[in-house]
Amino acid sequence: MTGPSSLPPVAGLLLAAGAGRRFGGPKALVQLDGEPLVLRALRTLTAAGCAPVRVVVGASAEQVRALLPDPAQAVEAEDWATGMGASLRAGLASLERTERTERTEGTGQPAAALVHLVDLPWVGADVIARVTAHASAEAVARAAYDGVPGHPVLLGRRWWGEIAGAARGDRGARDWLATRADLTLVECGDLGSGRDVDRPADLAGPA
């Protein structure tokens, strides 16, 4: 069996910039079991071994940044209000800069980015670890729940520029992923729910 230490390094990219209009406020700041959703998601990515982890902020950026154990993890998407595509572009650009620095310093470069959303509190570290087990520079994979594609999404380093160029509006990488015959669906329905938190009532948990 392949141990975690032999897997390629995977960066974590947490998209937490939205205003949460249907919820009534930025979901990054929403508390569940006494913990803001942004810290819950950050803790999950870290527990799954993702490094480095970047948190894309937008709405209430300073409040979200102040919650992070390391404010330097925050990446501000200045055009966040145009949709998830802006957050994805900002996050991937930040990882590209990190990769160039690590190459110069001779340290390890992430083979792929694991894109996670802040409003998925029931996606645990075991789900993320199962998806990141497919990591490579050419990886294109995403979690599925009972056969339905969901998040997180694993994007190999080779594709970052191409994905950033295609990311527009609220669709993020959806249109780019739809063109990929090499997309691997990683079934995770046995590990948890991929349901998001859209409205306050959803905090009660999956049915």
Coordinates of N, CA and C in Angstrom, one line a residue:
M1 N 0.9 -1.2 0.0 CA 0.0 0.0 0.0 C 0.9 1.2 0.0
T2 N 0.5 2.2 -0.8 CA 1.2 3.5 -0.8 C 1.0 4.3 0.4
G3 N 2.0 4.8 1.1 CA 1.8 5.6 2.2 C 1.7 7.1 1.9
P4 N 1.1 7.9 2.8 CA 0.9 9.3 2.5 C 2.2 10.0 2.1
S5 N 3.3 9.6 2.7 CA 4.5 10.3 2.5 C 5.1 10.2 1.1
S6 N 4.6 9.1 0.3 CA 5.1 8.9 -1.0 C 4.2 9.5 -2.1
L7 N 3.1 10.2 -1.6 CA 2.2 10.9 -2.6 C 2.8 12.2 -3.0
P8 N 2.5 12.6 -4.3 CA 3.0 14.0 -4.7 C 2.4 15.1 -3.8
P9 N 3.1 16.2 -3.5 CA 2.5 17.2 -2.7 C 1.4 17.9 -3.4
V10 N 0.3 18.2 -2.6 CA -0.9 18.8 -3.1 C -1.2 20.1 -2.3
A11 N -1.3 21.2 -3.1 CA -1.7 22.5 -2.4 C -3.2 22.5 -2.2
G12 N -3.6 23.2 -1.1 CA -5.0 23.4 -0.8 C -5.4 24.8 -1.3
L13 N -6.6 24.9 -1.9 CA -7.1 26.2 -2.4 C -8.5 26.3 -1.9
L14 N -8.8 27.1 -0.9 CA -10.1 27.2 -0.3 C -10.7 28.5 -0.8
L15 N -11.9 28.3 -1.5 CA -12.6 29.5 -2.0 C -13.6 29.9 -1.0
A16 N -13.4 31.2 -0.4 CA -14.2 31.7 0.7 C -14.5 33.1 0.5
A17 N -14.7 33.6 -0.8 CA -14.9 35.0 -1.1 C -16.3 35.4 -1.2
G18 N -17.3 34.5 -1.3 CA -18.6 34.9 -1.6 C -19.3 35.7 -0.5
A19 N -20.3 36.5 -0.9 CA -21.1 37.4 0.0 C -22.2 36.6 0.7
G20 N -22.5 35.4 0.2 CA -23.6 34.6 0.8 C -24.9 35.3 0.8
R21 N -25.3 35.8 -0.4 CA -26.6 36.6 -0.4 C -27.8 35.8 0.0
R22 N -27.9 34.5 -0.4 CA -29.1 33.7 0.0 C -29.0 33.3 1.4
F23 N -27.8 33.3 1.9 CA -27.6 32.9 3.4 C -27.9 34.1 4.3
G24 N -27.6 35.3 3.8 CA -27.8 36.5 4.6 C -26.4 37.1 5.1
G25 N -25.3 36.6 4.6 CA -24.0 37.1 4.9 C -22.9 36.1 4.5
P26 N -21.7 36.6 4.5 CA -20.6 35.7 4.0 C -20.5 34.4 4.8
K27 N -20.6 33.3 4.1 CA -20.6 32.0 4.7 C -19.3 31.6 5.4
A28 N -18.2 32.2 5.0 CA -16.9 32.0 5.6 C -17.0 32.3 7.1
L29 N -17.9 33.3 7.5 CA -17.9 33.7 8.9 C -19.0 33.0 9.7
V30 N -19.8 32.2 9.0 CA -20.9 31.5 9.7 C -20.3 30.4 10.7
Q31 N -20.9 30.4 11.9 CA -20.5 29.4 12.9 C -21.3 28.1 12.8
L32 N -20.5 27.0 12.9 CA -21.1 25.7 13.1 C -20.4 25.0 14.2
D33 N -21.2 24.6 15.2 CA -20.6 23.9 16.4 C -19.5 24.8 17.0
G34 N -19.8 26.1 17.0 CA -18.8 27.1 17.6 C -17.6 27.4 16.8
E35 N -17.6 27.0 15.6 CA -16.4 27.3 14.7 C -16.8 27.9 13.4
P36 N -16.1 29.0 13.0 CA -16.4 29.6 11.7 C -16.2 28.5 10.6
L37 N -17.0 28.6 9.5 CA -16.9 27.6 8.4 C -15.5 27.7 7.8
V38 N -14.9 28.9 7.7 CA -13.6 29.1 7.1 C -12.5 28.3 7.9
L39 N -12.6 28.3 9.2 CA -11.6 27.6 10.0 C -11.9 26.1 10.0
R40 N -13.1 25.7 9.9 CA -13.4 24.3 9.8 C -12.9 23.7 8.5
A41 N -13.1 24.4 7.4 CA -12.6 24.0 6.1 C -11.0 24.0 6.1
L42 N -10.4 25.0 6.6 CA -9.0 25.1 6.7 C -8.4 24.0 7.5
R43 N -9.0 23.7 8.6 CA -8.5 22.6 9.5 C -8.6 21.3 8.7
T44 N -9.7 21.1 7.9 CA -9.9 19.9 7.2 C -8.8 19.7 6.1
L45 N -8.5 20.8 5.4 CA -7.5 20.7 4.4 C -6.1 20.4 5.0
T46 N -5.8 21.0 6.1 CA -4.5 20.8 6.8 C -4.4 19.3 7.3
A47 N -5.5 18.8 7.9 CA -5.5 17.5 8.4 C -5.3 16.4 7.3
A48 N -5.8 16.8 6.1 CA -5.6 15.9 4.9 C -4.3 15.9 4.3
G49 N -3.4 16.8 4.8 CA -2.0 16.9 4.3 C -1.8 17.9 3.2
C50 N -2.8 18.8 2.9 CA -2.5 19.8 1.8 C -1.6 20.9 2.3
A51 N -0.6 21.2 1.5 CA 0.3 22.3 1.8 C 1.0 22.7 0.5
P52 N 1.1 24.1 0.3 CA 0.6 25.1 1.2 C -0.9 25.2 1.0
V53 N -1.6 25.9 1.9 CA -3.0 26.2 1.8 C -3.2 27.7 1.6
R54 N -4.0 28.0 0.6 CA -4.4 29.4 0.4 C -5.9 29.6 0.5
V55 N -6.3 30.7 1.1 CA -7.7 31.0 1.3 C -8.0 32.2 0.5
V56 N -8.9 32.1 -0.5 CA -9.3 33.2 -1.3 C -10.4 33.9 -0.6
V57 N -10.2 35.2 -0.3 CA -11.2 36.1 0.4 C -11.7 37.2 -0.5
G58 N -12.9 37.7 -0.2 CA -13.4 38.8 -1.0 C -14.4 39.6 -0.1
A59 N -15.6 39.1 0.0 CA -16.6 39.8 0.9 C -16.1 39.7 2.3
S60 N -16.2 40.8 3.1 CA -15.7 40.9 4.5 C -14.3 40.3 4.6
A61 N -13.4 40.7 3.6 CA -12.1 40.1 3.5 C -11.3 40.3 4.8
E62 N -11.3 41.5 5.4 CA -10.5 41.7 6.6 C -11.0 40.9 7.8
Q63 N -12.3 40.7 7.9 CA -12.9 39.9 9.0 C -12.4 38.4 8.8
V64 N -12.5 37.9 7.6 CA -12.1 36.5 7.3 C -10.6 36.4 7.6
R65 N -9.8 37.3 7.1 CA -8.4 37.2 7.2 C -8.0 37.2 8.7
A66 N -8.7 38.0 9.5 CA -8.4 38.1 10.9 C -8.6 36.7 11.7
L67 N -9.4 35.9 11.1 CA -9.7 34.6 11.7 C -8.6 33.6 11.5
L68 N -7.9 33.8 10.4 CA -6.9 32.7 10.0 C -5.7 32.7 11.0
P69 N -5.2 31.5 11.2 CA -4.0 31.4 12.1 C -2.8 32.1 11.5
D70 N -2.8 32.1 10.2 CA -1.7 32.8 9.5 C -2.3 33.7 8.4
P71 N -2.5 35.0 8.7 CA -3.1 35.9 7.7 C -2.5 35.9 6.3
A72 N -1.2 35.5 6.3 CA -0.5 35.4 5.0 C -1.1 34.3 4.1
Q73 N -1.9 33.4 4.6 CA -2.6 32.4 3.8 C -3.7 33.0 2.9
A74 N -4.2 34.2 3.3 CA -5.3 34.8 2.5 C -4.8 35.4 1.2
V75 N -5.6 35.2 0.2 CA -5.4 35.8 -1.1 C -6.7 36.5 -1.5
E76 N -6.6 37.8 -1.7 CA -7.8 38.6 -2.0 C -8.1 38.6 -3.5
A77 N -9.3 38.2 -3.8 CA -9.8 38.3 -5.2 C -10.5 39.7 -5.4
E78 N -9.8 40.6 -6.0 CA -10.4 42.0 -6.0 C -11.7 42.0 -6.8
D79 N -11.9 41.1 -7.8 CA -13.1 41.1 -8.6 C -14.0 40.0 -8.1
W80 N -14.0 39.6 -6.8 CA -14.7 38.5 -6.3 C -16.2 38.5 -6.6
A81 N -16.8 39.7 -6.7 CA -18.2 39.9 -6.9 C -18.7 39.4 -8.2
T82 N -17.7 39.2 -9.2 CA -18.1 38.7 -10.5 C -18.4 37.2 -10.5
G83 N -18.0 36.5 -9.4 CA -18.3 35.1 -9.4 C -17.1 34.2 -9.0
M84 N -17.4 32.9 -8.9 CA -16.4 32.0 -8.4 C -15.2 31.9 -9.4
G85 N -15.4 32.3 -10.6 CA -14.2 32.2 -11.6 C -13.1 33.2 -11.1
A86 N -13.5 34.3 -10.6 CA -12.5 35.3 -10.1 C -11.7 34.7 -9.0
S87 N -12.4 34.1 -8.1 CA -11.7 33.5 -6.9 C -10.7 32.4 -7.4
L88 N -11.2 31.6 -8.3 CA -10.3 30.5 -8.8 C -9.1 31.1 -9.5
R89 N -9.3 32.1 -10.3 CA -8.1 32.7 -11.0 C -7.1 33.3 -10.0
A90 N -7.6 34.0 -9.0 CA -6.8 34.6 -8.0 C -6.0 33.5 -7.2
G91 N -6.7 32.4 -6.8 CA -6.1 31.4 -6.1 C -5.0 30.7 -6.9
L92 N -5.3 30.3 -8.1 CA -4.3 29.6 -9.0 C -3.1 30.6 -9.2
A93 N -3.3 31.8 -9.4 CA -2.2 32.8 -9.6 C -1.3 32.8 -8.4
S94 N -1.9 32.8 -7.2 CA -1.1 32.8 -6.0 C -0.3 31.5 -5.9
L95 N -0.9 30.4 -6.3 CA -0.1 29.1 -6.2 C 1.0 29.1 -7.3
E96 N 0.8 29.7 -8.4 CA 1.8 29.8 -9.4 C 3.0 30.6 -8.9
R97 N 2.7 31.7 -8.1 CA 3.8 32.5 -7.5 C 4.5 31.7 -6.5
T98 N 3.8 31.0 -5.7 CA 4.4 30.1 -4.7 C 5.3 29.1 -5.3
E99 N 4.8 28.5 -6.4 CA 5.6 27.5 -7.1 C 6.9 28.0 -7.6
R100 N 6.9 29.3 -8.2 CA 8.1 29.9 -8.7 C 9.1 30.1 -7.6
T101 N 8.6 30.6 -6.4 CA 9.5 30.8 -5.3 C 10.1 29.5 -4.8
E102 N 9.3 28.4 -4.7 CA 9.8 27.2 -4.2 C 10.8 26.6 -5.2
R103 N 10.6 26.8 -6.5 CA 11.5 26.3 -7.5 C 12.9 27.0 -7.3
T104 N 12.8 28.3 -7.1 CA 14.0 29.1 -6.9 C 14.8 28.7 -5.6
E105 N 14.0 28.3 -4.6 CA 14.6 28.0 -3.3 C 14.9 26.5 -3.2
G106 N 14.5 25.7 -4.3 CA 14.9 24.3 -4.3 C 14.0 23.5 -3.4
T107 N 12.8 24.0 -3.0 CA 11.9 23.2 -2.2 C 10.9 22.5 -3.0
G108 N 10.1 21.7 -2.4 CA 9.1 20.9 -3.1 C 8.0 21.7 -3.7
Q109 N 7.6 21.4 -4.9 CA 6.5 22.1 -5.6 C 5.3 21.2 -5.6
P110 N 4.1 21.8 -5.4 CA 2.8 21.1 -5.4 C 2.6 20.5 -6.8
A111 N 2.2 19.2 -6.9 CA 1.9 18.6 -8.2 C 0.5 19.0 -8.7
A112 N -0.3 19.4 -7.7 CA -1.7 19.7 -8.0 C -2.3 20.6 -7.0
A113 N -3.5 21.1 -7.3 CA -4.2 21.9 -6.3 C -5.5 21.3 -6.0
L114 N -5.9 21.2 -4.8 CA -7.2 20.6 -4.3 C -8.1 21.8 -4.0
V115 N -9.1 22.0 -4.9 CA -10.0 23.1 -4.7 C -11.2 22.7 -3.9
H116 N -11.3 23.4 -2.8 CA -12.4 23.2 -1.8 C -13.2 24.4 -1.6
L117 N -14.5 24.2 -1.2 CA -15.4 25.4 -1.0 C -15.7 25.5 0.5
V118 N -15.8 26.8 0.9 CA -16.0 27.0 2.3 C -17.3 26.6 2.9
D119 N -18.3 26.4 2.0 CA -19.7 26.0 2.5 C -20.0 24.5 2.4
L120 N -18.9 23.7 2.5 CA -19.1 22.2 2.5 C -18.6 21.6 3.9
P121 N -19.3 21.9 4.9 CA -18.8 21.5 6.3 C -18.8 20.0 6.5
W122 N -19.5 19.3 5.7 CA -19.5 17.8 5.9 C -18.6 17.0 5.0
V123 N -17.7 17.8 4.3 CA -16.7 17.1 3.5 C -15.5 17.0 4.5
G124 N -15.1 15.8 4.9 CA -14.1 15.6 5.9 C -12.7 15.4 5.2
A125 N -11.7 15.3 6.1 CA -10.3 15.1 5.6 C -10.2 13.7 4.9
D126 N -11.1 12.8 5.3 CA -11.0 11.5 4.6 C -11.4 11.6 3.1
V127 N -12.4 12.4 2.8 CA -12.8 12.7 1.5 C -11.7 13.3 0.7
I128 N -11.1 14.4 1.3 CA -10.0 15.1 0.6 C -8.8 14.2 0.4
A129 N -8.5 13.3 1.3 CA -7.3 12.4 1.2 C -7.6 11.4 0.1
R130 N -8.9 11.0 -0.1 CA -9.2 10.0 -1.1 C -9.0 10.6 -2.5
V131 N -9.4 11.9 -2.6 CA -9.3 12.6 -3.9 C -7.8 12.9 -4.2
T132 N -7.1 13.4 -3.2 CA -5.7 13.7 -3.4 C -4.8 12.5 -3.7
A133 N -5.3 11.3 -3.4 CA -4.5 10.1 -3.7 C -4.3 10.0 -5.2
H134 N -5.1 10.7 -6.0 CA -5.0 10.7 -7.5 C -4.1 11.8 -8.0
A135 N -3.3 12.5 -7.1 CA -2.6 13.6 -7.5 C -1.4 13.3 -8.5
S136 N -1.3 14.2 -9.5 CA -0.1 14.2 -10.4 C -0.2 15.6 -11.1
A137 N 0.8 15.9 -11.8 CA 0.8 17.2 -12.5 C -0.3 17.2 -13.7
E138 N -0.7 16.0 -14.1 CA -1.7 15.9 -15.1 C -3.1 15.6 -14.6
A139 N -3.3 15.5 -13.3 CA -4.5 15.0 -12.7 C -5.7 15.9 -13.0
V140 N -6.9 15.3 -13.3 CA -8.1 16.0 -13.4 C -9.1 15.0 -12.7
A141 N -9.5 15.4 -11.5 CA -10.4 14.5 -10.7 C -11.3 15.3 -9.8
R142 N -12.4 14.7 -9.4 CA -13.3 15.4 -8.4 C -14.0 14.3 -7.6
A143 N -14.5 14.7 -6.5 CA -15.3 13.8 -5.6 C -16.7 13.7 -6.3
A144 N -17.2 12.5 -6.0 CA -18.6 12.2 -6.4 C -19.3 11.6 -5.2
Y145 N -20.6 11.9 -5.1 CA -21.4 11.4 -4.0 C -22.6 10.6 -4.6
D146 N -22.6 9.3 -4.4 CA -23.6 8.4 -5.1 C -23.6 8.7 -6.6
G147 N -22.5 8.9 -7.2 CA -22.4 9.0 -8.6 C -22.5 10.4 -9.1
V148 N -22.9 11.4 -8.2 CA -23.1 12.8 -8.7 C -21.9 13.6 -8.4
P149 N -21.3 14.2 -9.5 CA -20.0 15.0 -9.3 C -20.2 16.1 -8.3
G150 N -19.2 16.3 -7.5 CA -19.3 17.4 -6.5 C -17.9 18.0 -6.2
H151 N -17.7 18.4 -5.0 CA -16.4 18.9 -4.6 C -15.8 18.1 -3.4
P152 N -14.5 18.1 -3.2 CA -13.5 19.0 -3.9 C -13.1 18.5 -5.3
V153 N -12.3 19.4 -5.9 CA -11.8 19.1 -7.3 C -10.3 19.2 -7.3
L154 N -9.7 18.2 -7.9 CA -8.2 18.1 -8.0 C -7.8 18.5 -9.4
L155 N -6.9 19.5 -9.4 CA -6.4 20.1 -10.7 C -4.9 20.0 -10.8
G156 N -4.4 19.2 -11.7 CA -3.0 19.0 -11.9 C -2.3 20.4 -12.3
R157 N -1.1 20.6 -11.9 CA -0.3 21.8 -12.1 C -0.3 22.1 -13.6
R158 N -0.2 21.1 -14.5 CA -0.1 21.3 -15.9 C -1.2 22.2 -16.4
W159 N -2.4 22.1 -15.8 CA -3.6 22.7 -16.3 C -3.9 24.1 -15.7
W160 N -3.2 24.5 -14.7 CA -3.6 25.7 -14.0 C -3.8 27.0 -14.9
G161 N -2.8 27.2 -15.8 CA -3.0 28.4 -16.7 C -4.2 28.3 -17.6
E162 N -4.4 27.1 -18.1 CA -5.5 26.8 -19.0 C -6.9 27.0 -18.3
I163 N -6.9 26.5 -17.0 CA -8.1 26.7 -16.2 C -8.4 28.1 -15.9
A164 N -7.4 28.8 -15.5 CA -7.5 30.3 -15.1 C -8.0 31.0 -16.3
G165 N -7.6 30.7 -17.5 CA -8.0 31.4 -18.7 C -9.5 31.1 -19.0
A166 N -10.0 30.0 -18.6 CA -11.4 29.6 -18.9 C -12.4 29.9 -17.8
A167 N -11.9 30.3 -16.6 CA -12.7 30.5 -15.5 C -13.4 31.9 -15.6
R168 N -14.7 31.8 -15.7 CA -15.5 33.0 -15.8 C -16.8 32.9 -15.0
G169 N -17.3 34.1 -14.5 CA -18.6 34.1 -13.8 C -18.6 33.2 -12.6
D170 N -19.8 32.6 -12.4 CA -20.0 31.7 -11.3 C -19.7 30.3 -11.6
R171 N -19.2 30.0 -12.8 CA -19.1 28.6 -13.2 C -17.7 28.0 -12.8
G172 N -16.8 28.9 -12.4 CA -15.5 28.4 -12.0 C -14.8 27.6 -13.1
A173 N -14.5 26.3 -12.7 CA -13.8 25.4 -13.7 C -14.9 24.5 -14.3
R174 N -16.1 24.7 -14.1 CA -17.2 23.8 -14.6 C -17.1 23.6 -16.1
D175 N -17.0 24.6 -16.9 CA -17.0 24.5 -18.3 C -15.8 23.8 -18.8
W176 N -14.6 24.1 -18.2 CA -13.4 23.4 -18.5 C -13.5 21.9 -18.2
L177 N -14.0 21.6 -17.0 CA -14.1 20.2 -16.6 C -15.0 19.4 -17.6
A178 N -16.0 20.1 -18.1 CA -17.0 19.4 -19.0 C -16.4 19.0 -20.3
T179 N -15.2 19.5 -20.6 CA -14.5 19.1 -21.9 C -13.6 18.0 -21.7
R180 N -13.4 17.5 -20.4 CA -12.3 16.6 -20.1 C -12.7 15.1 -20.2
A181 N -12.3 14.4 -21.2 CA -12.5 13.0 -21.2 C -11.7 12.2 -20.2
D182 N -10.7 12.9 -19.6 CA -9.8 12.2 -18.7 C -10.2 12.5 -17.2
L183 N -11.4 13.1 -17.0 CA -11.9 13.4 -15.7 C -12.1 12.1 -14.9
T184 N -11.5 12.0 -13.7 CA -11.8 10.8 -12.9 C -12.8 11.2 -11.8
L185 N -13.9 10.5 -11.6 CA -14.8 10.7 -10.5 C -14.4 9.8 -9.4
V186 N -14.2 10.4 -8.2 CA -13.8 9.6 -7.1 C -15.0 9.5 -6.1
E187 N -15.5 8.3 -6.1 CA -16.7 8.1 -5.2 C -16.4 8.2 -3.8
C188 N -17.2 9.1 -3.1 CA -16.9 9.4 -1.7 C -18.2 9.4 -0.9
G189 N -19.3 8.9 -1.5 CA -20.6 8.8 -0.8 C -20.6 8.0 0.5
D190 N -19.6 7.1 0.6 CA -19.5 6.2 1.8 C -18.8 7.0 2.9
L191 N -18.2 8.1 2.6 CA -17.5 8.9 3.6 C -18.2 10.1 4.2
G192 N -19.2 10.5 3.4 CA -20.0 11.7 3.9 C -20.8 12.3 2.9
S193 N -21.3 13.5 3.2 CA -22.2 14.2 2.3 C -21.5 15.4 1.6
G194 N -21.7 15.6 0.3 CA -21.2 16.7 -0.4 C -22.1 17.9 -0.4
R195 N -23.2 17.8 0.5 CA -24.1 18.9 0.5 C -23.5 20.2 1.0
D196 N -24.0 21.3 0.3 CA -23.5 22.6 0.8 C -24.4 23.3 1.7
V197 N -24.0 24.4 2.3 CA -24.8 25.2 3.2 C -25.2 26.4 2.4
D198 N -26.5 26.5 2.0 CA -27.0 27.5 1.2 C -27.8 28.6 2.0
R199 N -28.5 28.0 2.9 CA -29.4 28.9 3.8 C -29.2 28.4 5.2
P200 N -29.6 29.3 6.2 CA -29.4 29.0 7.6 C -29.9 27.6 8.0
A201 N -31.1 27.2 7.5 CA -31.7 25.9 7.8 C -30.8 24.8 7.5
D202 N -29.9 25.0 6.5 CA -29.0 23.9 6.1 C -28.0 23.5 7.1
L203 N -27.8 24.4 8.1 CA -26.8 24.1 9.1 C -27.2 22.9 10.0
A204 N -28.4 22.5 9.9 CA -28.9 21.4 10.7 C -28.2 20.1 10.3
G205 N -27.7 20.1 9.1 CA -26.9 18.9 8.6 C -27.7 18.2 7.5
P206 N -27.0 17.2 6.8 CA -27.6 16.5 5.8 C -28.8 15.6 6.3
A207 N -29.8 15.5 5.5 CA -30.9 14.6 5.9 C -30.5 13.2 6.0

